[in-house]
Coordinates of C-alpha atoms and ligand atoms in Angstrom, one line a residue:
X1 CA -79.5 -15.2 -132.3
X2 CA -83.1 -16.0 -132.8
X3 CA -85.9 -14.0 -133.4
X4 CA -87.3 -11.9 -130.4
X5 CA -91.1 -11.6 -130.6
X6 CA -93.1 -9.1 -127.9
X7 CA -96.6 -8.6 -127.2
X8 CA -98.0 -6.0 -125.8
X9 CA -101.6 -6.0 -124.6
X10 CA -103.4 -2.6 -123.7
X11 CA -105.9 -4.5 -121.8
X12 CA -110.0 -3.4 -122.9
X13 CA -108.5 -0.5 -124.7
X14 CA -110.5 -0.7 -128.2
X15 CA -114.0 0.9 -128.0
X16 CA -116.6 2.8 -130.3
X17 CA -117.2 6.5 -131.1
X18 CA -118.2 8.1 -127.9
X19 CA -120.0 11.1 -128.1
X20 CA -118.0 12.9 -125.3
X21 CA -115.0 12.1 -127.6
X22 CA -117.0 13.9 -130.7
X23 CA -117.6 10.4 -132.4
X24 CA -114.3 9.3 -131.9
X25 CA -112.8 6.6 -130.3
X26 CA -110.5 6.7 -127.0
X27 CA -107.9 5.1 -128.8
X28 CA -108.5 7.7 -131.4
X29 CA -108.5 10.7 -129.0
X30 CA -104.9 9.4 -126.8
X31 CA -101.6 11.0 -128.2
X32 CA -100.0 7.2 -129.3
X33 CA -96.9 7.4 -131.8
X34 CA -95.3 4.1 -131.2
X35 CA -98.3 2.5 -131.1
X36 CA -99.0 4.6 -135.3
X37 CA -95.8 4.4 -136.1
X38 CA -96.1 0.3 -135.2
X39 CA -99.4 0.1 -137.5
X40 CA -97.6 2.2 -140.5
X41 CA -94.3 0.9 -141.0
X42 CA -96.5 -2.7 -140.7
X43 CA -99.5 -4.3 -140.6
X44 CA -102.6 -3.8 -139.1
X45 CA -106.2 -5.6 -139.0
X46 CA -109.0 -6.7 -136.9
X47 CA -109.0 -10.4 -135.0
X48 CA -111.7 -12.1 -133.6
X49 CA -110.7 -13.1 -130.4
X50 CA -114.2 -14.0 -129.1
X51 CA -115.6 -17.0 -130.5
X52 CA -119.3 -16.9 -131.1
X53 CA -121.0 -18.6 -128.3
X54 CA -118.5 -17.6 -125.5
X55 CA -118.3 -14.8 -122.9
X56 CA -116.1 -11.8 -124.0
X57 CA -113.2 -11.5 -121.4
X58 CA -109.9 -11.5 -121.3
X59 CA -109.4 -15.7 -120.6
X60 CA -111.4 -16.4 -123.7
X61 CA -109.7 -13.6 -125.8
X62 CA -106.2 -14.3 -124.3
X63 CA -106.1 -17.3 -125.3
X64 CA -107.1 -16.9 -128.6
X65 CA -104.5 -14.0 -128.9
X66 CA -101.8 -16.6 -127.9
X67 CA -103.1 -18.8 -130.6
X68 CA -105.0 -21.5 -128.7
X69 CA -108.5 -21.8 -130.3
X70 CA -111.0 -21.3 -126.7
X71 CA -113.6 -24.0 -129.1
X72 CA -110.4 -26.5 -127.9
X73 CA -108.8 -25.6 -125.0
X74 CA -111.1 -23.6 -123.1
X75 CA -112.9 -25.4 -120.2
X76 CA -113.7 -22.5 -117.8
X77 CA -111.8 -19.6 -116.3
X78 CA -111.3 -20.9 -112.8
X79 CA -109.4 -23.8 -113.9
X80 CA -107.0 -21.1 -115.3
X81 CA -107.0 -19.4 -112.3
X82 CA -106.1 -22.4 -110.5
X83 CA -103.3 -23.0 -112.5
X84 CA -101.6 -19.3 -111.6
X85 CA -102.2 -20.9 -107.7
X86 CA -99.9 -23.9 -108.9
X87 CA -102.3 -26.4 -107.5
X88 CA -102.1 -29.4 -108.3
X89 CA -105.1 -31.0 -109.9
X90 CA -106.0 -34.4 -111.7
X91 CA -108.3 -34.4 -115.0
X92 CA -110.9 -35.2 -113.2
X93 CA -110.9 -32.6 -110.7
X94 CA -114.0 -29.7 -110.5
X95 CA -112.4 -25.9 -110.8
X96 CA -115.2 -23.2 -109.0
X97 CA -114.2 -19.9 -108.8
X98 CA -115.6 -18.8 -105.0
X99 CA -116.0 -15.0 -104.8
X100 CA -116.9 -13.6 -102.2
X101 CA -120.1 -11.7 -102.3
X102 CA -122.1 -8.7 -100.6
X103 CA -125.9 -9.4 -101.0
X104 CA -129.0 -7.5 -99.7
X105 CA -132.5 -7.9 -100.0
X106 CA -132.4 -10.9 -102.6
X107 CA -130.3 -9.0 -104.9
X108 CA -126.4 -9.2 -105.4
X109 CA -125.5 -5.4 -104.6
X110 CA -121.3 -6.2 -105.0
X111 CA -119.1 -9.0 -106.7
X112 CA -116.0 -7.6 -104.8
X113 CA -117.6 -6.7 -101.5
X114 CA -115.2 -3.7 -102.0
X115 CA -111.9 -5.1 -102.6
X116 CA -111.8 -6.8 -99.2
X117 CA -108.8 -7.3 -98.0
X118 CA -106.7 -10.9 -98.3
X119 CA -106.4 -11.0 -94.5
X120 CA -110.1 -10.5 -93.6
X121 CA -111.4 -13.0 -96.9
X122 CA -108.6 -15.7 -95.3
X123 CA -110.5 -15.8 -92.0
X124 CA -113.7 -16.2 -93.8
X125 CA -113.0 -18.9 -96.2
X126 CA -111.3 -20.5 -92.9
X127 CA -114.5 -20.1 -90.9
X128 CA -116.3 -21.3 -93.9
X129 CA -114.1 -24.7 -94.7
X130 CA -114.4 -25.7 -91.4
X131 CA -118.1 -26.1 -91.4
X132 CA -119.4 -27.1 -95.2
X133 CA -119.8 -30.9 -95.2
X134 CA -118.8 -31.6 -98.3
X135 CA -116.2 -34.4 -98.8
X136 CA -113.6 -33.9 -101.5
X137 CA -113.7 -30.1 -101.6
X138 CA -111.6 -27.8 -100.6
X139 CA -111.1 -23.7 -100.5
X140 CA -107.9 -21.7 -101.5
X141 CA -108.2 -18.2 -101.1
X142 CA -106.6 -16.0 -103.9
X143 CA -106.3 -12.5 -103.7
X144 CA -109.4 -10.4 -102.5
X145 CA -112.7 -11.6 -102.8
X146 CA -111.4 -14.3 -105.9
X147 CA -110.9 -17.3 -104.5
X148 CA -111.5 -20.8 -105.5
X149 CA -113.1 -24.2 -104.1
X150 CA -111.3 -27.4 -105.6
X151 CA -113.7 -30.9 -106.2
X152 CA -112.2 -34.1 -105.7
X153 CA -114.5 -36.3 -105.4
X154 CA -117.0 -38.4 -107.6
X155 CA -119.6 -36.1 -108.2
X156 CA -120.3 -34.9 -112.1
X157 CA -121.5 -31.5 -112.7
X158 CA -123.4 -30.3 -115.7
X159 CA -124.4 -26.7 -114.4
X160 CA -125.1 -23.1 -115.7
X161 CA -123.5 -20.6 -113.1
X162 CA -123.5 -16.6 -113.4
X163 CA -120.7 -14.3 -113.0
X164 CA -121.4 -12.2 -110.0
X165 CA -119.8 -9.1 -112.0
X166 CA -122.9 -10.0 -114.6
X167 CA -125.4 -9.3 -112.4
X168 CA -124.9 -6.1 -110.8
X169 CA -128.4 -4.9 -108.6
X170 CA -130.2 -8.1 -110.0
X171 CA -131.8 -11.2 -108.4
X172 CA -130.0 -13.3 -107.3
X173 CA -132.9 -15.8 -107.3
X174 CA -132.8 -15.7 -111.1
X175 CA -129.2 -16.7 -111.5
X176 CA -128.7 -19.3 -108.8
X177 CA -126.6 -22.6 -110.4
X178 CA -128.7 -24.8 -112.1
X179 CA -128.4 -28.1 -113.4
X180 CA -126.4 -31.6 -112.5
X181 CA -124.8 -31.2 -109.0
X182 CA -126.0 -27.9 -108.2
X183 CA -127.6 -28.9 -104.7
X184 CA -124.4 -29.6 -103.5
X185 CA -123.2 -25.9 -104.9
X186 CA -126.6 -24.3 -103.0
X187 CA -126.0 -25.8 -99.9
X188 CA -122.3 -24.3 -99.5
X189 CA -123.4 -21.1 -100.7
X190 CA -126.1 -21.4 -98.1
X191 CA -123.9 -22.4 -95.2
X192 CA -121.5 -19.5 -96.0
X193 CA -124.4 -17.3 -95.1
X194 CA -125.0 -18.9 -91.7
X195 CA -121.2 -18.6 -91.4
X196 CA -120.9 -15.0 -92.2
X197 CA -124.0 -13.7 -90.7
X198 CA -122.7 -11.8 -87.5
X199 CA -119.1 -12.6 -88.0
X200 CA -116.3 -10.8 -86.8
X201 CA -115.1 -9.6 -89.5
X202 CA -118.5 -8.2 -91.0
X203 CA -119.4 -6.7 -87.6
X204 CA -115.9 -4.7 -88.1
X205 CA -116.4 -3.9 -91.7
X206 CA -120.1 -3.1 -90.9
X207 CA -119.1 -0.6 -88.0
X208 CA -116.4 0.7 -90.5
X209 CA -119.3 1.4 -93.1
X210 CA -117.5 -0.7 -95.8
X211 CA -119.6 -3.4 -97.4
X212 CA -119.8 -6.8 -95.5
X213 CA -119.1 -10.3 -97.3
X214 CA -122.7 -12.1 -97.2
X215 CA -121.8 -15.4 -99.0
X216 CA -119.6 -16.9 -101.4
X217 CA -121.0 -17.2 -104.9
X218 CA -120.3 -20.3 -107.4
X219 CA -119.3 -19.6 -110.5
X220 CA -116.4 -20.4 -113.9
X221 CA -116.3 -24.1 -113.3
X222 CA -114.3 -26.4 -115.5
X223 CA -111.8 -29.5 -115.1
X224 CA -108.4 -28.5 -115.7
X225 CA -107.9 -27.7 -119.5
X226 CA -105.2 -30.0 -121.4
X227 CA -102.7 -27.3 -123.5
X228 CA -99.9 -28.5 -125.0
X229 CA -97.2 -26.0 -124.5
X230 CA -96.3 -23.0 -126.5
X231 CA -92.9 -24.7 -127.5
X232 CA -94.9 -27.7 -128.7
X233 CA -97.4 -26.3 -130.1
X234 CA -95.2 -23.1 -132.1
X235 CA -91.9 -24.2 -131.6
X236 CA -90.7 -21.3 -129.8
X237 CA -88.7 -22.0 -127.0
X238 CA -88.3 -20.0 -124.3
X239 CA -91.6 -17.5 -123.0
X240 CA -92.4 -14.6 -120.5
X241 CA -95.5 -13.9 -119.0
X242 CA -95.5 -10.1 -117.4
X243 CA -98.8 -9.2 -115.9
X244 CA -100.7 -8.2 -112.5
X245 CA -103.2 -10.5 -112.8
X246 CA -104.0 -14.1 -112.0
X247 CA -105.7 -15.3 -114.7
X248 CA -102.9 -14.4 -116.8
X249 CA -100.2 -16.1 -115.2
X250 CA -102.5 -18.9 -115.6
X251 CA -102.6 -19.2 -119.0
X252 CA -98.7 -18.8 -119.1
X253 CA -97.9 -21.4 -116.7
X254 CA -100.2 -23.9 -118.9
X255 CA -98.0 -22.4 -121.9
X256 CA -94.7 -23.5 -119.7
X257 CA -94.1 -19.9 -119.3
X258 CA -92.1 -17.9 -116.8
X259 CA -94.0 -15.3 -114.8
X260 CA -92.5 -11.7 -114.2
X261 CA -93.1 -9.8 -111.5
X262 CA -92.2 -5.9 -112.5
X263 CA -92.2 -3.2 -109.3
X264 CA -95.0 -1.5 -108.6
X265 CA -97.4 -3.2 -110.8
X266 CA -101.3 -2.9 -110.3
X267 CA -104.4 -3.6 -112.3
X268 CA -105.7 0.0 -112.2
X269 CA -104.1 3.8 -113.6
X270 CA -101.7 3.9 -110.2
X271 CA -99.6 1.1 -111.8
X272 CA -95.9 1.8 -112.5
X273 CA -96.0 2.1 -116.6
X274 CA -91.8 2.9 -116.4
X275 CA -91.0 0.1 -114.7
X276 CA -93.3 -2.1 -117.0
X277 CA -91.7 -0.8 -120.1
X278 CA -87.9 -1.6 -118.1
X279 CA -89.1 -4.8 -117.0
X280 CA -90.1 -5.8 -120.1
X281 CA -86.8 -4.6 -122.3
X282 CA -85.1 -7.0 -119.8
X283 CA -87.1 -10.0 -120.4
X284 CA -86.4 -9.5 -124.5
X285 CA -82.8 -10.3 -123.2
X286 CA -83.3 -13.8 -121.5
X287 CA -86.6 -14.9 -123.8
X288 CA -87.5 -15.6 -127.1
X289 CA -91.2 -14.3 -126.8
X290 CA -92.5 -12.3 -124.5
X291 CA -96.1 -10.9 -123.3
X292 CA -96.1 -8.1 -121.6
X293 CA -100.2 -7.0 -120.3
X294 CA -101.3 -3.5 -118.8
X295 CA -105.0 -3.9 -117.2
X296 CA -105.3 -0.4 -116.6
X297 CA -107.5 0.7 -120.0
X298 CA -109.7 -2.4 -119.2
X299 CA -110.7 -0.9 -115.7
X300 CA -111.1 2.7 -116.5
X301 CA -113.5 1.7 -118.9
X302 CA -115.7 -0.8 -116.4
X303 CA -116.1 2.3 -114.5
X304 CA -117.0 4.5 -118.0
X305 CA -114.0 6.3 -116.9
X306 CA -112.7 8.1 -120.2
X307 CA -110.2 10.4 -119.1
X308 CA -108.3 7.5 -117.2
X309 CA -108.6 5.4 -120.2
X310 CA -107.2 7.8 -122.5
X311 CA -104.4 8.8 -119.9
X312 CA -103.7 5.3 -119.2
X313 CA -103.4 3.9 -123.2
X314 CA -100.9 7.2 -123.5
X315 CA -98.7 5.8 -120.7
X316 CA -98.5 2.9 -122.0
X317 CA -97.6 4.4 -125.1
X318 CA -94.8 6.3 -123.7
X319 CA -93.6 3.8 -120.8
X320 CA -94.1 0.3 -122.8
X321 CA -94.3 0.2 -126.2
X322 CA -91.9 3.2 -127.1
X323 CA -89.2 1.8 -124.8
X324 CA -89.3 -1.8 -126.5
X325 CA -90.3 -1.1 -129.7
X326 CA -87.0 1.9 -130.2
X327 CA -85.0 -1.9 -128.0
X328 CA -85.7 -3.9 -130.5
X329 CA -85.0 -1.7 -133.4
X330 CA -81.1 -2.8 -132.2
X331 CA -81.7 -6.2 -132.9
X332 CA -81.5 -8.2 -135.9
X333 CA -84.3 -9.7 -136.2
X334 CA -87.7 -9.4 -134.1
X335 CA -91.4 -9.4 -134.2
X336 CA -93.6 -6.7 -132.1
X337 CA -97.9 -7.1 -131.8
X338 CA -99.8 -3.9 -130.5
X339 CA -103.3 -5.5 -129.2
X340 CA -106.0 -5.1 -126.3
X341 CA -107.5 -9.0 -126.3
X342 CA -111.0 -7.3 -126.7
X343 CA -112.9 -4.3 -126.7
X344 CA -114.5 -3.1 -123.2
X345 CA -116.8 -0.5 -124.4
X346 CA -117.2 2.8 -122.0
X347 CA -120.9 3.2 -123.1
X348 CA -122.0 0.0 -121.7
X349 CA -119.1 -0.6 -118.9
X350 CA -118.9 -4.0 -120.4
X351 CA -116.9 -5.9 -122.5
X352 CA -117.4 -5.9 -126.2
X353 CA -117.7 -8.6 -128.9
X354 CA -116.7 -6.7 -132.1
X355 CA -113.4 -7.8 -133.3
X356 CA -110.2 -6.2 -131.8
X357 CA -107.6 -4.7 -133.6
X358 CA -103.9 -5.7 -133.6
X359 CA -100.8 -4.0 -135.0
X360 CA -97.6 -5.9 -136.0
X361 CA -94.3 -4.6 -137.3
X362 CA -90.4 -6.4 -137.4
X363 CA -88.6 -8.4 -139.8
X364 CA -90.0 -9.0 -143.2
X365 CA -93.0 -7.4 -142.6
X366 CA -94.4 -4.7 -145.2
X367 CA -95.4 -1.3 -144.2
X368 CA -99.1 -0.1 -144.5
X369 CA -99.1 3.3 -144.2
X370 CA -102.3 3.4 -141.8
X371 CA -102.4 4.6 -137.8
X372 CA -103.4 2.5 -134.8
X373 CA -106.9 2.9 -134.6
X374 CA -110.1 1.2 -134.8
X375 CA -111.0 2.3 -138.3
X376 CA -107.8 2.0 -139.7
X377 CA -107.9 -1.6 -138.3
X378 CA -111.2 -2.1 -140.4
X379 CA -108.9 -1.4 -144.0
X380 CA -106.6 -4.0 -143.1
X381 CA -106.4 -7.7 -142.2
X382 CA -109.9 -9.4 -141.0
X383 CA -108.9 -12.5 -139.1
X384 CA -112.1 -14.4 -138.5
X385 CA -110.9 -17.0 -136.3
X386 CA -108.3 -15.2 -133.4
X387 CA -106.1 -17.8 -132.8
X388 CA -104.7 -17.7 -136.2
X389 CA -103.3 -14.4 -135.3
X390 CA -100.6 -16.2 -133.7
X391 CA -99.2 -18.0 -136.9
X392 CA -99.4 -14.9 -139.1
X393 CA -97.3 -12.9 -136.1
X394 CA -94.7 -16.2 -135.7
X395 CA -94.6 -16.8 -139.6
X396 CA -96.4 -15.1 -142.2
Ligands
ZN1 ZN1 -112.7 -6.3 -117.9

């Protein structure tokens, strides 16, 4: 039988001394023993999963976890989300990431226009592809306000765009996409407000006091990145992607991975951490490495939500990692990681650029003696460069 390698990703749950926590950290604070008994019977460091020059979030750090360096492979995040939407796309297609957007008075006052709902973003983008002009694009609505708008045409871009999520209460003004081809991206964005101005659906969602759409917003362009697989690339054969997000089964279906579904799953505290943790123990059966990512941690902290981040890194404590890791223990020979793909700092409500830290135990590997924590992390293993994580879990 072959080795069985699992990694688990507590997403966004590193973070600094908070002093609510009395200087400690949330990681410090949560009741984890699988996760410290994972760092000391085996190794555990810090990993630079953010590349200087890039944006911390989880596509950049991902894939650097997974051991694809972002300086090589990366070429925006929608073009990863596209790939999770199995459309089909030609090197030289433009990826934009089309979110819809609630707007007031020159400023962007919401990047989610409050979770609205797939049916209602449907009929906008709908509305909204019907009249833009534009030949060679085309909208596919995702889920909730992230959809994308796919280029096939002849036009180059060269452009700097904004995250919405970036530029909470600011002008919008100020962040509009500049550069090559960005008249084209300013006249759709100002056709969806003609579009959406008295709609249907925003004359509901006004009358219900919700937050209406205003306009799409541009943003995360790239071609479609080339990645060799994960079997070419690290000889391991077969690989499980188990996730609630998009972006995620993005990057695994560029790997040639198989995406799991597991009951219940959500990106927030509500998800269903048991069936996660059962999902996942049956994917070790039918794969040689699998992924398995919890968003939770990562959203409790956007929302500088302590408690909930604590709670939620102890469930997946308990439910994931002491379920697989006490699994695997009845195999011959296997490989388990412990890592959140970067830091998303409760103080700031954004993500962080410090390193992360990441815990590995399994065959052949030597115990340290240290707990799962960010300054434990610090006394073990700096890797500079993230992606070579990946070689050190496979082989060293
Ligand atoms: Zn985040």
């Amino acid at each position: 039988m072959s080795t069985k390698y699992v990694i688990i990703i507590p997403d966004g749950a590193a973070d600094q001394p908070l002093p609510e926590l009395n200087g400690k950290t949330p990681l410090e604070v949560a009741k984890t023993p699988a996760m410290d008994w994972i760092a000391q019977h085996g190794q555990i460091g810090t990993a630079r999963t953010v590349p200087q020059g890039f944006e911390s979030g989880s596509d950049v750090a991902t894939m650097s976890l997974l051991g694809y360096d972002p300086a090589v492979y990366h070429t925006g995040r929608a073009p990863l989300e596209a790939a999770a939407q199995n459309i089909l796309l030609r090197a030289s297609d433009w990826v934009f990431r089309c979110n819809l957007v609630t707007t007031r008075d020159g400023l962007m006052i919401d990047h989610s226009v409050g979770g609205i709902s797939d049916v209602e973003a449907r009929e906008l983008l709908s509305d909204l592809a019907k009249s833009v002009q534009y030949p060679g694009a085309q909208f596919y609505p995702g889920v909730s306000y992230r959809n994308l708008l796919v280029y096939r045409g002849s036009d180059d871009f060269a452009l700097k765009t904004f995250p919405p999520h970036e530029i909470p209460n600011q002008p919008l003004i100020d962040h509009l996409p500049a550069g090559v081809g960005s008249d084209q991206l300013l006249s759709i964005m100002r056709q969806s407000v003609r579009v959406f101005d008295n709609h249907p659906i925003n004359t509901a969602r006004r009358a219900a006091g919700k937050n209406e759409a205003t306009q799409v917003w541009l943003w995360g362009q790239g071609h479609p990145p080339a990645i060799p697989s994960f079997l070419e690339k690290f000889g391991v054969a077969k690989g499980a992607m188990i996730t609630g997000v998009d972006l995620l089964r993005g990057i695994a279906a560029l790997l040639g991975w198989q995406s799991i579904e597991s009951p219940g799953m959500t990106s927030f505290h509500d998800t269903d951490y048991a069936a996660q943790g059962i999902t996942t123990c049956d994917a070790i059966d039918k794969f040689d490495i699998v992924v398995s990512h919890v968003e939770a941690p990562d959203e409790a902290s956007h929302q500088a939500d302590w408690k909930t981040k604590i709670a939620s890194i102890e469930a997946i404590d308990e439910h994931v990692v002491a379920p697989v890791l006490k699994k695997l223990q009845g195999l011959p020979d296997w490989r388990l990681m412990v890592l959140p793909d970067h830091p998303t700092n409760i103080a700031t409500r954004k993500h962080g650029y410090e390193p992360t830290l990441w815990a590995m135990t399994g065959s052949a590997i030597q115990p340290s003696g240290l707990s799962y924590s960010e300054l434990d992390a610090k006394r073990g293993r700096a890797i500079e460069h993230g992606h070579d994580l990946m070689k050190l879990f496979l082989n060293g």
